Amino acid sequence: MTVLHVRDFEIHPGYFSSVAQEQLVARLRECLEQAPLFQPVTPRGTPMSVRMSAAGQYGWISDRKGYRYEARHPSGQEWPPIPDALMTMWQDLVPDARLPECCLINWYDEAAKMGMHQDKDEADLSQPVVSVSLGDEALFRMGNQTRGGKTESVWLRSGDVVVMAGTARRAYHGIDRVRPQSSTLLPKGGRINLTLRVVT
Ligand code: MD6
Ligand code: FE
């Protein structure tokens, strides 16, 4: 399989076949029955444009109290287990890493975006983050270890996987926009992004 390197980001185009994508979406629907999507607000109280849920021992929460990992969904329920296909992918792509403790599930509608940010709420930043894109294409922007400076962007398509390890683990990144109706995977359109992380 081909691998693209953009800075220290490792992109695996079409890692998941369309059949594997369909199966994964079916499993995610089961996860979301147990742990429904919710709309997080930033600590300042602004609603985020993505809707979120999670699987695994921990989910990531943002509300007026701040950003943090929690062992339970806002409903009080435990998060569902991380689907097997994602654990297998993790072991294939980052075999030396510890096992993931969180699979964050983000749902982007056609107007959603994600500002430039670092993922740094995890205790051990030597562990990678692996992201899976499903559904509509999204413009992914990759920056530097500090805010600002030159950036590079790529369109992520359904089935693509991005490994953020090494210097990319601490690099700023974000989603500028989603291209509506660019995939038929999700009947109502939109994009799902999964990010697997080691939390502790
Ligand atoms: C993406 N997502 O959607 C990249 N980070 O392709 C992220 O970088 C991300 O979706 C933190 C929390 C949620 C995310
Ligand atoms: Fe991120």
CSV table of C-alpha atoms and ligand atoms in Angstrom, one decimal:
chain,number,residue,atom,x,y,z
A,1,MET,CA,0.0,0.0,0.0
A,2,THR,CA,1.2,3.5,-0.7
A,3,VAL,CA,2.1,5.8,2.1
A,4,LEU,CA,2.3,9.6,1.8
A,5,HIS,CA,4.6,11.7,4.0
A,6,VAL,CA,3.7,15.3,4.5
A,7,ARG,CA,6.1,16.7,7.0
A,8,ASP,CA,6.0,14.1,9.8
A,9,PHE,CA,2.4,13.2,9.1
A,10,GLU,CA,2.0,9.7,7.6
A,11,ILE,CA,-1.0,9.4,5.3
A,12,HIS,CA,-2.4,6.0,4.2
A,13,PRO,CA,-4.8,6.7,1.3
A,14,GLY,CA,-7.6,4.1,1.0
A,15,TYR,CA,-6.4,2.0,4.0
A,16,PHE,CA,-10.0,0.8,4.5
A,17,SER,CA,-11.7,-0.8,1.5
A,18,SER,CA,-15.3,0.3,0.8
A,19,VAL,CA,-16.6,-3.0,2.2
A,20,ALA,CA,-14.5,-2.4,5.4
A,21,GLN,CA,-15.8,1.1,5.6
A,22,GLU,CA,-19.4,-0.1,5.4
A,23,GLN,CA,-18.7,-2.7,8.2
A,24,LEU,CA,-17.0,-0.1,10.3
A,25,VAL,CA,-19.9,2.4,10.0
A,26,ALA,CA,-22.4,-0.4,11.0
A,27,ARG,CA,-20.3,-1.0,14.2
A,28,LEU,CA,-20.1,2.7,14.9
A,29,ARG,CA,-23.9,2.9,14.7
A,30,GLU,CA,-24.0,0.3,17.5
A,31,CYS,CA,-21.5,2.3,19.5
A,32,LEU,CA,-23.6,5.5,19.1
A,33,GLU,CA,-26.7,3.8,20.3
A,34,GLN,CA,-24.9,3.2,23.6
A,35,ALA,CA,-23.1,6.5,23.6
A,36,PRO,CA,-25.1,9.1,21.5
A,37,LEU,CA,-23.4,12.0,19.8
A,38,PHE,CA,-23.5,15.2,21.8
A,39,GLN,CA,-22.5,18.8,21.0
A,40,PRO,CA,-19.6,19.9,23.1
A,41,VAL,CA,-19.1,23.6,24.1
A,42,THR,CA,-15.8,25.2,24.6
A,43,PRO,CA,-14.8,26.3,28.2
A,44,ARG,CA,-15.9,29.8,27.1
A,45,GLY,CA,-19.4,28.4,26.3
A,46,THR,CA,-19.2,28.5,22.5
A,47,PRO,CA,-20.8,25.4,20.9
A,48,MET,CA,-18.3,23.4,18.8
A,49,SER,CA,-19.4,22.7,15.2
A,50,VAL,CA,-18.6,19.0,15.4
A,51,ARG,CA,-20.8,16.5,17.3
A,52,MET,CA,-18.8,14.0,19.4
A,53,SER,CA,-18.9,10.7,21.2
A,54,ALA,CA,-16.3,8.0,22.0
A,55,ALA,CA,-15.5,4.4,22.5
A,56,GLY,CA,-12.9,2.8,24.8
A,57,GLN,CA,-12.0,3.3,28.5
A,58,TYR,CA,-12.0,7.1,28.1
A,59,GLY,CA,-13.9,9.7,26.1
A,60,TRP,CA,-12.8,13.3,25.6
A,61,ILE,CA,-15.2,15.9,26.9
A,62,SER,CA,-15.3,19.7,26.5
A,63,ASP,CA,-17.7,21.8,28.5
A,64,ARG,CA,-17.7,24.9,30.7
A,65,LYS,CA,-15.5,23.0,33.2
A,66,GLY,CA,-12.8,22.6,30.5
A,67,TYR,CA,-11.3,19.9,28.3
A,68,ARG,CA,-10.6,16.5,29.8
A,69,TYR,CA,-10.9,12.8,29.5
A,70,GLU,CA,-13.8,11.1,31.3
A,71,ALA,CA,-14.5,7.4,31.9
A,72,ARG,CA,-18.2,7.9,31.2
A,73,HIS,CA,-20.5,9.5,28.6
A,74,PRO,CA,-22.4,12.6,29.8
A,75,SER,CA,-25.4,10.3,30.3
A,76,GLY,CA,-23.4,8.5,33.1
A,77,GLN,CA,-23.0,5.3,30.9
A,78,GLU,CA,-19.7,3.7,30.2
A,79,TRP,CA,-18.3,4.2,26.7
A,80,PRO,CA,-18.7,1.1,24.4
A,81,PRO,CA,-15.5,-0.9,23.5
A,82,ILE,CA,-13.4,0.2,20.6
A,83,PRO,CA,-14.4,-1.8,17.5
A,84,ASP,CA,-12.0,-4.7,16.7
A,85,ALA,CA,-11.3,-3.5,13.2
A,86,LEU,CA,-9.8,-0.3,14.7
A,87,MET,CA,-7.7,-2.2,17.2
A,88,THR,CA,-6.3,-4.4,14.3
A,89,MET,CA,-5.5,-1.2,12.3
A,90,TRP,CA,-3.7,0.3,15.3
A,91,GLN,CA,-1.5,-2.8,15.7
A,92,ASP,CA,-0.8,-2.9,12.0
A,93,LEU,CA,0.2,0.8,11.7
A,94,VAL,CA,1.8,1.5,15.1
A,95,PRO,CA,2.9,-1.9,16.4
A,96,ASP,CA,5.3,-0.5,19.0
A,97,ALA,CA,2.8,1.8,20.6
A,98,ARG,CA,0.7,1.0,23.7
A,99,LEU,CA,-2.9,0.0,22.9
A,100,PRO,CA,-5.4,2.9,22.4
A,101,GLU,CA,-7.6,3.8,25.4
A,102,CYS,CA,-9.9,6.2,23.5
A,103,CYS,CA,-11.5,6.3,20.1
A,104,LEU,CA,-12.9,9.7,19.7
A,105,ILE,CA,-15.9,9.8,17.3
A,106,ASN,CA,-16.4,13.2,15.6
A,107,TRP,CA,-19.3,13.9,13.2
A,108,TYR,CA,-18.9,16.8,10.8
A,109,ASP,CA,-21.9,18.1,8.9
A,110,GLU,CA,-21.2,20.1,5.7
A,111,ALA,CA,-20.7,23.3,7.7
A,112,ALA,CA,-18.5,21.9,10.4
A,113,LYS,CA,-14.8,22.6,10.8
A,114,MET,CA,-12.1,22.2,13.4
A,115,GLY,CA,-9.7,25.1,14.1
A,116,MET,CA,-6.0,24.6,14.2
A,117,HIS,CA,-5.1,22.8,17.4
A,118,GLN,CA,-2.6,20.4,19.1
A,119,ASP,CA,-3.9,17.2,20.7
A,120,LYS,CA,-2.1,17.4,24.1
A,121,ASP,CA,-4.6,16.4,26.8
A,122,GLU,CA,-3.0,12.9,26.9
A,123,ALA,CA,-0.4,12.1,29.6
A,124,ASP,CA,2.2,10.5,27.3
A,125,LEU,CA,2.8,12.5,24.1
A,126,SER,CA,5.4,9.9,22.9
A,127,GLN,CA,2.4,7.7,21.9
A,128,PRO,CA,0.8,8.3,18.5
A,129,VAL,CA,-2.6,9.5,17.5
A,130,VAL,CA,-4.2,7.6,14.5
A,131,SER,CA,-7.1,9.2,12.6
A,132,VAL,CA,-9.6,7.5,10.3
A,133,SER,CA,-11.8,9.5,7.8
A,134,LEU,CA,-15.2,8.2,6.7
A,135,GLY,CA,-17.8,9.8,4.4
A,136,ASP,CA,-17.4,13.2,2.8
A,137,GLU,CA,-13.9,14.5,1.9
A,138,ALA,CA,-12.3,17.1,4.2
A,139,LEU,CA,-9.4,19.6,3.8
A,140,PHE,CA,-6.9,18.7,6.4
A,141,ARG,CA,-4.3,21.4,7.3
A,142,MET,CA,-1.0,20.6,8.8
A,143,GLY,CA,1.2,23.1,10.6
A,144,ASN,CA,4.1,23.4,13.0
A,145,GLN,CA,4.9,22.6,16.6
A,146,THR,CA,4.0,26.2,17.5
A,147,ARG,CA,1.0,28.2,16.3
A,148,GLY,CA,1.4,30.0,12.9
A,149,GLY,CA,3.9,29.7,10.1
A,150,LYS,CA,3.6,27.8,6.8
A,151,THR,CA,1.1,25.0,6.5
A,152,GLU,CA,0.3,22.3,4.0
A,153,SER,CA,-3.1,20.9,3.2
A,154,VAL,CA,-4.4,17.6,1.7
A,155,TRP,CA,-8.0,16.4,1.0
A,156,LEU,CA,-8.7,13.3,3.2
A,157,ARG,CA,-11.1,10.9,1.6
A,158,SER,CA,-13.2,8.1,3.0
A,159,GLY,CA,-11.1,5.2,4.1
A,160,ASP,CA,-7.9,7.3,4.5
A,161,VAL,CA,-5.9,7.0,7.7
A,162,VAL,CA,-3.4,9.5,9.2
A,163,VAL,CA,-0.7,8.6,11.7
A,164,MET,CA,0.5,11.4,13.9
A,165,ALA,CA,3.7,10.4,15.6
A,166,GLY,CA,7.1,11.9,16.1
A,167,THR,CA,7.1,15.6,15.5
A,168,ALA,CA,3.6,15.4,13.9
A,169,ARG,CA,2.2,14.3,17.3
A,170,ARG,CA,2.7,17.8,18.6
A,171,ALA,CA,2.0,19.7,15.4
A,172,TYR,CA,-0.9,22.0,14.9
A,173,HIS,CA,-3.6,20.7,12.5
A,174,GLY,CA,-7.2,21.3,11.7
A,175,ILE,CA,-10.1,20.8,9.2
A,176,ASP,CA,-10.8,23.8,7.1
A,177,ARG,CA,-13.9,22.4,5.4
A,178,VAL,CA,-15.9,19.4,4.3
A,179,ARG,CA,-16.8,18.9,0.6
A,180,PRO,CA,-20.5,18.1,0.7
A,181,GLN,CA,-21.8,15.1,-1.2
A,182,SER,CA,-18.4,13.8,-2.1
A,183,SER,CA,-19.1,10.3,-0.7
A,184,THR,CA,-22.0,8.0,-0.7
A,185,LEU,CA,-20.9,6.0,2.4
A,186,LEU,CA,-23.2,7.9,4.9
A,187,PRO,CA,-26.8,8.0,3.6
A,188,LYS,CA,-27.4,11.5,5.0
A,189,GLY,CA,-23.9,12.7,4.0
A,190,GLY,CA,-21.4,14.3,6.4
A,191,ARG,CA,-18.1,13.0,7.7
A,192,ILE,CA,-17.0,10.9,10.6
A,193,ASN,CA,-13.5,11.2,11.9
A,194,LEU,CA,-12.2,8.7,14.4
A,195,THR,CA,-9.1,9.5,16.4
A,196,LEU,CA,-7.5,6.7,18.5
A,197,ARG,CA,-5.3,7.8,21.4
A,198,VAL,CA,-3.4,6.5,24.4
A,199,VAL,CA,-4.7,8.6,27.2
A,200,THR,CA,-2.8,7.7,30.4
B,1,MD6,C1,-9.7,15.1,11.3
B,1,MD6,N1,-9.3,15.6,13.6
B,1,MD6,O1,-10.9,15.4,11.5
B,1,MD6,C2,-8.7,15.6,12.3
B,1,MD6,N2,-8.5,16.4,16.9
B,1,MD6,O2,-9.3,14.6,10.2
B,1,MD6,C3,-8.7,16.1,14.6
B,1,MD6,O3,-7.6,16.6,14.5
B,1,MD6,C4,-9.3,16.1,15.9
B,1,MD6,O4,-11.4,15.4,15.0
B,1,MD6,C5,-9.1,16.5,18.1
B,1,MD6,C6,-10.4,16.2,18.4
B,1,MD6,C7,-11.1,15.8,17.3
B,1,MD6,C8,-10.6,15.8,16.1
B,2,FE,FE,-6.6,16.8,16.4
